[in-house]
Amino acid sequence: MAEHNPAPQIVHSRLDNGMEIVVIPDHRAPVVTHMVWYRNGSADDPPLKSGIAHFLEHLMFKGTAKHPKGQFQQLIADLGGQENAFTSYDYTSYFQRLPREHLATCMEYEADRMRNLVLTDEVVAPERDVVLEERRMRTDSDPQAELSEAVQAALFQHHPYGEPVIGWAHEIETLNRADALAYYQRFYTPENAILIVAGDVTPQEVETLARETYGAIPARGAAPVRTRPQEPPQRAHRLVSLADEKVEQPAFERCYLAPSAVTAPAGEAEALEVMTHVLGGGQTSRLYRTLVHERQVAVAAGAYYMTPSVDMTRLWVYGVPAPSVSLEEFGAAVDAVIADFLKAPVSENELNRSRNRLIADSIYARDNQTSLAHWYGAALACGETVADVAGWAERIEKVTAEDVLRVARRWLDKRSAVTGYLMPQEQAA
């Protein structure tokens, strides 16, 4: 087995109220990254309330009785720090990066808004308009985003992953204060939260501060159970095309249904990661080498596997055809590369290069405390463990050429995939 740089000594514990704590010591600079992750995302939005998880993320910055709106944000700015939040399908996260001596202030603020958020109609209504404008800017005015949204909706015929994280506009318009408070009271509880602290700290001081702040919040019972409709077997390839006058360069994307690190049998998610890298990870991959360099039918081509997910996830193949190549011709060329890929195990050179690249990327991630905190937070929020993350590189090393071929033949099946064409308006005609 290859030798790697030593991983940071991760310490994992849990408060009496159920909140998990993960400490990632990094003493190279006197700064810390403080993150609170909640095990809820857009896939947990109630029926007819798409976008409520993301909407509440916005509203969490509106203040409490103790900390009025803008107070904490101004403090972070004065200290030269950074802070933000994001919502995904399976989690919502709030984070700050600032000098280590202000960690207690971060914890006190986050603990306060975990249970004391103040919302009024005067605050909620304008913020709903902000979210609608965000959707108009990021999705409704961007043909590539519109196509991706349509592809996801076609891929997930039953599961809520088919709904956009930001929500559908006509449902965002109906969200109100009562919806936000109901969602807040259900999910924003210590037993549903994970605290990740990375940086110039010791596990002892983090746990002491956490017990004084987050530990004072009483548990509300068991963490919410995620009960989601699952996808039925898929047997029909679907094609989604979008033409728009704003499109200057046609683009191709195909999205396959695939198991995640949580839903896959042991070793299969790692085999999928290696397989995806061999197929479409960078300029030495099969797709790029064949379509861009050898056949010159594309100016870009690649593949991507979305590993962390509570339920079934996605594997993308994408590309941009050369100017003289139609999307249909490009799709046929992609099919030919995949058909060849499925004929025999990959070479040892391809296998070693992809495994080494994936492992190297994980080692480089240790140099960025925020990236490392994000890796652990996303994994734990989706149902993985600290041990799962720590042992990832060793499991990648064990992937064989036969494993790669097996998962490729199992999951690169167009019957469980959606292909998307993005084209200029005149091409559609």
GROMACS .gro file of C-alpha atoms in nm:
model
  429
    1MET     CA    1   0.000   0.000   0.000
    2ALA     CA    2   0.130   0.347  -0.087
    3GLU     CA    3   0.241   0.580   0.191
    4HIS     CA    4   0.042   0.902   0.233
    5ASN     CA    5   0.091   1.219   0.429
    6PRO     CA    6  -0.050   1.171   0.780
    7ALA     CA    7  -0.414   1.268   0.811
    8PRO     CA    8  -0.518   1.514   1.083
    9GLN     CA    9  -0.626   1.351   1.408
   10ILE     CA   10  -1.001   1.389   1.388
   11VAL     CA   11  -1.189   1.380   1.719
   12HIS     CA   12  -1.558   1.290   1.714
   13SER     CA   13  -1.795   1.323   2.009
   14ARG     CA   14  -2.157   1.398   2.094
   15LEU     CA   15  -2.326   1.631   2.340
   16ASP     CA   16  -2.594   1.508   2.579
   17ASN     CA   17  -2.862   1.673   2.364
   18GLY     CA   18  -2.754   1.468   2.061
   19MET     CA   19  -2.551   1.728   1.869
   20GLU     CA   20  -2.245   1.575   1.703
   21ILE     CA   21  -1.903   1.742   1.728
   22VAL     CA   22  -1.613   1.689   1.488
   23VAL     CA   23  -1.282   1.865   1.556
   24ILE     CA   24  -1.011   1.883   1.288
   25PRO     CA   25  -0.695   2.034   1.442
   26ASP     CA   26  -0.477   2.245   1.211
   27HIS     CA   27  -0.222   2.464   1.391
   28ARG     CA   28  -0.049   2.619   1.090
   29ALA     CA   29  -0.234   2.951   1.124
   30PRO     CA   30  -0.432   3.112   1.412
   31VAL     CA   31  -0.767   3.080   1.235
   32VAL     CA   32  -1.068   2.849   1.261
   33THR     CA   33  -1.351   2.736   1.037
   34HIS     CA   34  -1.673   2.690   1.233
   35MET     CA   35  -1.961   2.509   1.061
   36VAL     CA   36  -2.305   2.395   1.174
   37TRP     CA   37  -2.470   2.142   0.948
   38TYR     CA   38  -2.837   2.043   0.968
   39ARG     CA   39  -2.955   1.711   0.830
   40ASN     CA   40  -3.220   1.865   0.609
   41GLY     CA   41  -3.217   1.999   0.257
   42SER     CA   42  -3.449   2.058  -0.033
   43ALA     CA   43  -3.534   1.687  -0.056
   44ASP     CA   44  -3.699   1.727   0.285
   45ASP     CA   45  -3.927   2.009   0.175
   46PRO     CA   46  -4.294   1.926   0.241
   47PRO     CA   47  -4.522   1.865  -0.060
   48LEU     CA   48  -4.620   2.186  -0.240
   49LYS     CA   49  -4.355   2.378  -0.041
   50SER     CA   50  -4.049   2.335  -0.264
   51GLY     CA   51  -3.776   2.582  -0.175
   52ILE     CA   52  -3.863   2.615   0.195
   53ALA     CA   53  -3.524   2.477   0.313
   54HIS     CA   54  -3.341   2.735   0.102
   55PHE     CA   55  -3.585   3.011   0.197
   56LEU     CA   56  -3.531   2.941   0.568
   57GLU     CA   57  -3.155   2.958   0.512
   58HIS     CA   58  -3.208   3.318   0.399
   59LEU     CA   59  -3.432   3.392   0.695
   60MET     CA   60  -3.178   3.258   0.947
   61PHE     CA   61  -2.983   3.582   0.894
   62LYS     CA   62  -3.274   3.801   1.011
   63GLY     CA   63  -3.167   3.802   1.373
   64THR     CA   64  -3.290   3.716   1.721
   65ALA     CA   65  -3.395   3.929   2.018
   66LYS     CA   66  -3.039   3.907   2.149
   67HIS     CA   67  -2.863   3.959   1.816
   68PRO     CA   68  -3.052   4.195   1.583
   69LYS     CA   69  -3.023   4.156   1.208
   70GLY     CA   70  -2.678   4.238   1.076
   71GLN     CA   71  -2.498   4.252   1.411
   72PHE     CA   72  -2.302   3.930   1.374
   73GLN     CA   73  -2.233   3.985   1.005
   74GLN     CA   74  -2.082   4.325   1.087
   75LEU     CA   75  -1.862   4.171   1.357
   76ILE     CA   76  -1.730   3.908   1.113
   77ALA     CA   77  -1.655   4.181   0.857
   78ASP     CA   78  -1.477   4.396   1.117
   79LEU     CA   79  -1.258   4.101   1.210
   80GLY     CA   80  -1.166   4.036   0.846
   81GLY     CA   81  -1.346   3.702   0.853
   82GLN     CA   82  -1.584   3.528   0.617
   83GLU     CA   83  -1.930   3.384   0.672
   84ASN     CA   84  -2.206   3.241   0.460
   85ALA     CA   85  -2.450   2.952   0.426
   86PHE     CA   86  -2.570   2.710   0.160
   87THR     CA   87  -2.850   2.463   0.102
   88SER     CA   88  -2.822   2.138  -0.091
   89TYR     CA   89  -3.052   1.842  -0.147
   90ASP     CA   90  -2.964   1.669   0.182
   91TYR     CA   91  -2.825   1.937   0.414
   92THR     CA   92  -2.806   2.303   0.506
   93SER     CA   93  -2.485   2.453   0.645
   94TYR     CA   94  -2.383   2.779   0.812
   95PHE     CA   95  -2.015   2.867   0.844
   96GLN     CA   96  -1.765   3.128   0.957
   97ARG     CA   97  -1.389   3.153   0.912
   98LEU     CA   98  -1.214   3.396   1.146
   99PRO     CA   99  -0.937   3.437   1.409
  100ARG     CA  100  -0.936   3.154   1.662
  101GLU     CA  101  -0.997   3.380   1.965
  102HIS     CA  102  -1.349   3.453   1.837
  103LEU     CA  103  -1.466   3.092   1.817
  104ALA     CA  104  -1.675   3.127   2.133
  105THR     CA  105  -1.860   3.422   1.976
  106CYS     CA  106  -1.945   3.211   1.669
  107MET     CA  107  -2.081   2.932   1.885
  108GLU     CA  108  -2.285   3.168   2.101
  109TYR     CA  109  -2.442   3.330   1.796
  110GLU     CA  110  -2.524   3.002   1.618
  111ALA     CA  111  -2.665   2.849   1.936
  112ASP     CA  112  -2.886   3.154   1.981
  113ARG     CA  113  -3.034   3.139   1.634
  114MET     CA  114  -3.078   2.762   1.656
  115ARG     CA  115  -3.364   2.822   1.901
  116ASN     CA  116  -3.447   3.196   1.910
  117LEU     CA  117  -3.498   3.305   1.549
  118VAL     CA  118  -3.740   3.598   1.522
  119LEU     CA  119  -3.956   3.615   1.210
  120THR     CA  120  -4.226   3.865   1.122
  121ASP     CA  121  -4.433   3.908   0.807
  122GLU     CA  122  -4.247   4.235   0.747
  123VAL     CA  123  -3.923   4.036   0.722
  124VAL     CA  124  -4.052   3.725   0.545
  125ALA     CA  125  -4.233   3.883   0.250
  126PRO     CA  126  -3.942   4.094   0.120
  127GLU     CA  127  -3.700   3.801   0.157
  128ARG     CA  128  -3.935   3.583  -0.046
  129ASP     CA  129  -3.902   3.839  -0.324
  130VAL     CA  130  -3.522   3.819  -0.289
  131VAL     CA  131  -3.537   3.441  -0.340
  132LEU     CA  132  -3.763   3.477  -0.643
  133GLU     CA  133  -3.518   3.726  -0.793
  134GLU     CA  134  -3.232   3.485  -0.719
  135ARG     CA  135  -3.417   3.217  -0.910
  136ARG     CA  136  -3.479   3.451  -1.203
  137MET     CA  137  -3.112   3.547  -1.219
  138ARG     CA  138  -2.953   3.205  -1.165
  139THR     CA  139  -3.199   2.974  -1.339
  140ASP     CA  140  -3.470   3.142  -1.544
  141SER     CA  141  -3.223   3.363  -1.732
  142ASP     CA  142  -2.958   3.092  -1.777
  143PRO     CA  143  -3.038   2.830  -2.043
  144GLN     CA  144  -2.774   2.587  -1.910
  145ALA     CA  145  -2.931   2.601  -1.564
  146GLU     CA  146  -3.278   2.558  -1.714
  147LEU     CA  147  -3.165   2.249  -1.904
  148SER     CA  148  -3.001   2.096  -1.596
  149GLU     CA  149  -3.318   2.158  -1.397
  150ALA     CA  150  -3.526   1.985  -1.666
  151VAL     CA  151  -3.283   1.690  -1.682
  152GLN     CA  152  -3.305   1.639  -1.306
  153ALA     CA  153  -3.684   1.658  -1.314
  154ALA     CA  154  -3.692   1.392  -1.587
  155LEU     CA  155  -3.437   1.167  -1.413
  156PHE     CA  156  -3.615   1.158  -1.077
  157GLN     CA  157  -3.971   1.070  -1.161
  158HIS     CA  158  -4.076   1.007  -0.800
  159HIS     CA  159  -3.798   1.113  -0.563
  160PRO     CA  160  -3.779   1.479  -0.447
  161TYR     CA  161  -3.426   1.511  -0.589
  162GLY     CA  162  -3.616   1.596  -0.907
  163GLU     CA  163  -3.719   1.929  -0.758
  164PRO     CA  164  -3.469   2.219  -0.767
  165VAL     CA  165  -3.300   2.317  -0.443
  166ILE     CA  166  -3.422   2.674  -0.479
  167GLY     CA  167  -3.777   2.550  -0.548
  168TRP     CA  168  -4.029   2.603  -0.825
  169ALA     CA  169  -4.123   2.970  -0.867
  170HIS     CA  170  -4.498   2.916  -0.833
  171GLU     CA  171  -4.446   2.738  -0.500
  172ILE     CA  172  -4.190   2.987  -0.368
  173GLU     CA  173  -4.456   3.254  -0.419
  174THR     CA  174  -4.682   3.079  -0.164
  175LEU     CA  175  -4.423   3.037   0.115
  176ASN     CA  176  -4.504   3.232   0.429
  177ARG     CA  177  -4.401   3.290   0.789
  178ALA     CA  178  -4.595   2.990   0.919
  179ASP     CA  179  -4.425   2.759   0.666
  180ALA     CA  180  -4.082   2.887   0.767
  181LEU     CA  181  -4.145   2.851   1.140
  182ALA     CA  182  -4.287   2.500   1.103
  183TYR     CA  183  -3.980   2.391   0.908
  184TYR     CA  184  -3.749   2.565   1.156
  185GLN     CA  185  -3.909   2.396   1.456
  186ARG     CA  186  -3.891   2.053   1.293
  187PHE     CA  187  -3.531   2.052   1.173
  188TYR     CA  188  -3.330   2.316   1.360
  189THR     CA  189  -3.269   2.112   1.672
  190PRO     CA  190  -2.941   2.000   1.835
  191GLU     CA  191  -3.011   1.632   1.775
  192ASN     CA  192  -3.038   1.708   1.402
  193ALA     CA  193  -2.717   1.915   1.389
  194ILE     CA  194  -2.344   1.856   1.339
  195LEU     CA  195  -2.077   2.096   1.459
  196ILE     CA  196  -1.753   2.091   1.259
  197VAL     CA  197  -1.459   2.299   1.384
  198ALA     CA  198  -1.133   2.294   1.187
  199GLY     CA  199  -0.826   2.500   1.264
  200ASP     CA  200  -0.602   2.617   1.545
  201VAL     CA  201  -0.792   2.455   1.830
  202THR     CA  202  -0.774   2.155   2.059
  203PRO     CA  203  -1.058   1.903   2.093
  204GLN     CA  204  -1.084   1.984   2.463
  205GLU     CA  205  -1.141   2.356   2.417
  206VAL     CA  206  -1.395   2.299   2.138
  207GLU     CA  207  -1.594   2.053   2.347
  208THR     CA  208  -1.586   2.285   2.650
  209LEU     CA  209  -1.716   2.578   2.443
  210ALA     CA  210  -1.975   2.359   2.270
  211ARG     CA  211  -2.112   2.233   2.602
  212GLU     CA  212  -2.145   2.589   2.730
  213THR     CA  213  -2.331   2.710   2.419
  214TYR     CA  214  -2.494   2.436   2.214
  215GLY     CA  215  -2.516   2.204   2.515
  216ALA     CA  216  -2.753   2.447   2.687
  217ILE     CA  217  -3.017   2.385   2.418
  218PRO     CA  218  -3.254   2.108   2.529
  219ALA     CA  219  -3.314   1.818   2.295
  220ARG     CA  220  -3.662   1.798   2.149
  221GLY     CA  221  -3.661   1.419   2.119
  222ALA     CA  222  -3.538   1.194   1.842
  223ALA     CA  223  -3.394   1.354   1.529
  224PRO     CA  224  -3.644   1.385   1.241
  225VAL     CA  225  -3.673   1.069   1.031
  226ARG     CA  226  -3.629   1.123   0.659
  227THR     CA  227  -3.907   0.936   0.484
  228ARG     CA  228  -3.887   0.995   0.111
  229PRO     CA  229  -4.049   0.828  -0.190
  230GLN     CA  230  -3.794   0.619  -0.378
  231GLU     CA  231  -3.746   0.574  -0.752
  232PRO     CA  232  -3.915   0.280  -0.921
  233PRO     CA  233  -3.707   0.078  -1.171
  234GLN     CA  234  -3.634   0.290  -1.477
  235ARG     CA  235  -3.655   0.130  -1.820
  236ALA     CA  236  -3.671   0.415  -2.070
  237HIS     CA  237  -3.403   0.656  -2.187
  238ARG     CA  238  -3.532   1.013  -2.197
  239LEU     CA  239  -3.417   1.302  -2.416
  240VAL     CA  240  -3.464   1.664  -2.306
  241SER     CA  241  -3.377   1.948  -2.543
  242LEU     CA  242  -3.376   2.321  -2.487
  243ALA     CA  243  -3.331   2.589  -2.749
  244ASP     CA  244  -3.277   2.951  -2.654
  245GLU     CA  245  -3.164   3.265  -2.833
  246LYS     CA  246  -2.910   3.330  -2.557
  247VAL     CA  247  -2.723   3.005  -2.636
  248GLU     CA  248  -2.411   3.060  -2.845
  249GLN     CA  249  -2.245   2.720  -2.798
  250PRO     CA  250  -2.441   2.390  -2.800
  251ALA     CA  251  -2.380   2.160  -2.504
  252PHE     CA  252  -2.449   1.799  -2.415
  253GLU     CA  253  -2.518   1.641  -2.078
  254ARG     CA  254  -2.630   1.295  -1.977
  255CYS     CA  255  -2.727   1.206  -1.623
  256TYR     CA  256  -2.738   0.844  -1.504
  257LEU     CA  257  -2.908   0.722  -1.188
  258ALA     CA  258  -2.643   0.563  -0.965
  259PRO     CA  259  -2.598   0.452  -0.604
  260SER     CA  260  -2.440   0.693  -0.355
  261ALA     CA  261  -2.177   0.624  -0.091
  262VAL     CA  262  -2.466   0.555   0.149
  263THR     CA  263  -2.686   0.334  -0.071
  264ALA     CA  264  -2.416   0.138  -0.257
  265PRO     CA  265  -2.289  -0.204  -0.144
  266ALA     CA  266  -1.943  -0.203   0.015
  267GLY     CA  267  -1.676  -0.089  -0.232
  268GLU     CA  268  -1.915   0.003  -0.513
  269ALA     CA  269  -1.915   0.381  -0.461
  270GLU     CA  270  -1.534   0.379  -0.466
  271ALA     CA  271  -1.536   0.173  -0.786
  272LEU     CA  272  -1.777   0.426  -0.936
  273GLU     CA  273  -1.544   0.712  -0.840
  274VAL     CA  274  -1.247   0.546  -1.007
  275MET     CA  275  -1.453   0.443  -1.308
  276THR     CA  276  -1.585   0.798  -1.355
  277HIS     CA  277  -1.232   0.939  -1.334
  278VAL     CA  278  -1.098   0.691  -1.592
  279LEU     CA  279  -1.390   0.769  -1.820
  280GLY     CA  280  -1.405   1.145  -1.787
  281GLY     CA  281  -1.166   1.288  -1.528
  282GLY     CA  282  -0.939   1.532  -1.703
  283GLN     CA  283  -0.749   1.544  -2.031
  284THR     CA  284  -0.608   1.190  -2.003
  285SER     CA  285  -0.955   1.035  -1.966
  286ARG     CA  286  -1.117   0.817  -2.231
  287LEU     CA  287  -1.380   1.073  -2.325
  288TYR     CA  288  -1.142   1.367  -2.358
  289ARG     CA  289  -0.865   1.175  -2.529
  290THR     CA  290  -1.098   1.011  -2.781
  291LEU     CA  291  -1.344   1.291  -2.857
  292VAL     CA  292  -1.119   1.598  -2.830
  293HIS     CA  293  -0.772   1.479  -2.931
  294GLU     CA  294  -0.826   1.180  -3.157
  295ARG     CA  295  -1.160   1.231  -3.331
  296GLN     CA  296  -1.176   1.610  -3.282
  297VAL     CA  297  -1.555   1.605  -3.253
  298ALA     CA  298  -1.552   1.797  -2.923
  299VAL     CA  299  -1.387   2.094  -2.759
  300ALA     CA  300  -1.459   1.957  -2.409
  301ALA     CA  301  -1.575   1.627  -2.260
  302GLY     CA  302  -1.580   1.471  -1.915
  303ALA     CA  303  -1.771   1.289  -1.643
  304TYR     CA  304  -1.861   1.353  -1.280
  305TYR     CA  305  -1.999   1.135  -0.999
  306MET     CA  306  -2.189   1.298  -0.709
  307THR     CA  307  -2.086   1.074  -0.419
  308PRO     CA  308  -2.247   1.216  -0.099
  309SER     CA  309  -2.622   1.162  -0.104
  310VAL     CA  310  -2.879   1.014   0.133
  311ASP     CA  311  -3.053   0.825  -0.148
  312MET     CA  312  -2.970   0.731  -0.508
  313THR     CA  313  -2.748   0.986  -0.674
  314ARG     CA  314  -2.627   1.101  -1.016
  315LEU     CA  315  -2.340   1.034  -1.256
  316TRP     CA  316  -2.292   1.285  -1.536
  317VAL     CA  317  -2.129   1.262  -1.876
  318TYR     CA  318  -2.098   1.599  -2.048
  319GLY     CA  319  -1.934   1.775  -2.337
  320VAL     CA  320  -1.929   2.055  -2.592
  321PRO     CA  321  -1.930   1.945  -2.958
  322ALA     CA  322  -1.694   2.097  -3.213
  323PRO     CA  323  -1.853   2.370  -3.429
  324SER     CA  324  -1.926   2.141  -3.725
  325VAL     CA  325  -2.065   1.855  -3.515
  326SER     CA  326  -2.435   1.824  -3.431
  327LEU     CA  327  -2.556   1.723  -3.087
  328GLU     CA  328  -2.690   1.399  -3.232
  329GLU     CA  329  -2.350   1.318  -3.382
  330PHE     CA  330  -2.180   1.407  -3.056
  331GLY     CA  331  -2.419   1.185  -2.861
  332ALA     CA  332  -2.342   0.896  -3.094
  333ALA     CA  333  -1.969   0.955  -3.040
  334VAL     CA  334  -2.019   0.947  -2.663
  335ASP     CA  335  -2.213   0.621  -2.696
  336ALA     CA  336  -1.927   0.473  -2.899
  337VAL     CA  337  -1.670   0.563  -2.633
  338ILE     CA  338  -1.886   0.411  -2.361
  339ALA     CA  339  -1.951   0.097  -2.566
  340ASP     CA  340  -1.576   0.051  -2.610
  341PHE     CA  341  -1.523   0.120  -2.240
  342LEU     CA  342  -1.759  -0.166  -2.150
  343LYS     CA  343  -1.579  -0.427  -2.359
  344ALA     CA  344  -1.281  -0.505  -2.135
  345PRO     CA  345  -1.113  -0.402  -1.808
  346VAL     CA  346  -0.922  -0.075  -1.815
  347SER     CA  347  -0.543  -0.084  -1.840
  348GLU     CA  348  -0.323  -0.084  -1.530
  349ASN     CA  349  -0.187   0.254  -1.637
  350GLU     CA  350  -0.535   0.406  -1.652
  351LEU     CA  351  -0.633   0.246  -1.322
  352ASN     CA  352  -0.321   0.357  -1.135
  353ARG     CA  353  -0.335   0.709  -1.276
  354SER     CA  354  -0.696   0.758  -1.168
  355ARG     CA  355  -0.654   0.606  -0.823
  356ASN     CA  356  -0.342   0.815  -0.761
  357ARG     CA  357  -0.511   1.132  -0.880
  358LEU     CA  358  -0.814   1.081  -0.656
  359ILE     CA  359  -0.596   1.006  -0.354
  360ALA     CA  360  -0.369   1.303  -0.428
  361ASP     CA  361  -0.672   1.532  -0.442
  362SER     CA  362  -0.782   1.407  -0.099
  363ILE     CA  363  -0.435   1.480   0.040
  364TYR     CA  364  -0.433   1.829  -0.110
  365ALA     CA  365  -0.771   1.889   0.056
  366ARG     CA  366  -0.599   1.858   0.393
  367ASP     CA  367  -0.415   2.182   0.318
  368ASN     CA  368  -0.745   2.370   0.322
  369GLN     CA  369  -0.926   2.348   0.654
  370THR     CA  370  -1.252   2.472   0.502
  371SER     CA  371  -1.247   2.205   0.230
  372LEU     CA  372  -1.174   1.936   0.487
  373ALA     CA  373  -1.452   2.058   0.715
  374HIS     CA  374  -1.690   2.057   0.418
  375TRP     CA  375  -1.590   1.700   0.326
  376TYR     CA  376  -1.666   1.569   0.675
  377GLY     CA  377  -1.981   1.775   0.715
  378ALA     CA  378  -2.139   1.663   0.387
  379ALA     CA  379  -2.052   1.298   0.453
  380LEU     CA  380  -2.193   1.293   0.806
  381ALA     CA  381  -2.505   1.485   0.704
  382CYS     CA  382  -2.577   1.219   0.441
  383GLY     CA  383  -2.532   0.923   0.675
  384GLU     CA  384  -2.163   0.835   0.652
  385THR     CA  385  -1.929   0.821   0.952
  386VAL     CA  386  -1.597   0.980   1.044
  387ALA     CA  387  -1.435   0.640   0.990
  388ASP     CA  388  -1.588   0.623   0.640
  389VAL     CA  389  -1.422   0.951   0.545
  390ALA     CA  390  -1.090   0.868   0.709
  391GLY     CA  391  -1.070   0.531   0.531
  392TRP     CA  392  -1.170   0.658   0.188
  393ALA     CA  393  -0.818   0.661   0.037
  394GLU     CA  394  -0.749   0.303   0.145
  395ARG     CA  395  -1.072   0.187  -0.015
  396ILE     CA  396  -0.987   0.370  -0.337
  397GLU     CA  397  -0.652   0.188  -0.349
  398LYS     CA  398  -0.830  -0.147  -0.337
  399VAL     CA  399  -1.042  -0.080  -0.649
  400THR     CA  400  -0.945  -0.320  -0.929
  401ALA     CA  401  -0.985  -0.304  -1.306
  402GLU     CA  402  -1.252  -0.573  -1.275
  403ASP     CA  403  -1.442  -0.358  -1.022
  404VAL     CA  404  -1.436  -0.066  -1.264
  405LEU     CA  405  -1.571  -0.277  -1.549
  406ARG     CA  406  -1.840  -0.431  -1.327
  407VAL     CA  407  -1.986  -0.100  -1.209
  408ALA     CA  408  -1.957   0.051  -1.558
  409ARG     CA  409  -2.162  -0.233  -1.707
  410ARG     CA  410  -2.414  -0.208  -1.423
  411TRP     CA  411  -2.471   0.167  -1.413
  412LEU     CA  412  -2.383   0.315  -1.755
  413ASP     CA  413  -2.723   0.206  -1.881
  414LYS     CA  414  -2.912   0.458  -2.094
  415ARG     CA  415  -3.241   0.310  -1.977
  416SER     CA  416  -3.183   0.478  -1.642
  417ALA     CA  417  -3.049   0.802  -1.785
  418VAL     CA  418  -3.163   1.133  -1.928
  419THR     CA  419  -2.977   1.307  -2.211
  420GLY     CA  420  -2.996   1.683  -2.244
  421TYR     CA  421  -2.932   1.893  -2.554
  422LEU     CA  422  -2.872   2.267  -2.526
  423MET     CA  423  -2.882   2.448  -2.858
  424PRO     CA  424  -2.918   2.792  -3.016
  425GLN     CA  425  -3.267   2.888  -3.123
  426GLU     CA  426  -3.186   2.864  -3.495
  427GLN     CA  427  -3.064   2.503  -3.459
  428ALA     CA  428  -3.398   2.398  -3.312
  429ALA     CA  429  -3.573   2.532  -3.618
   0.00000   0.00000   0.00000
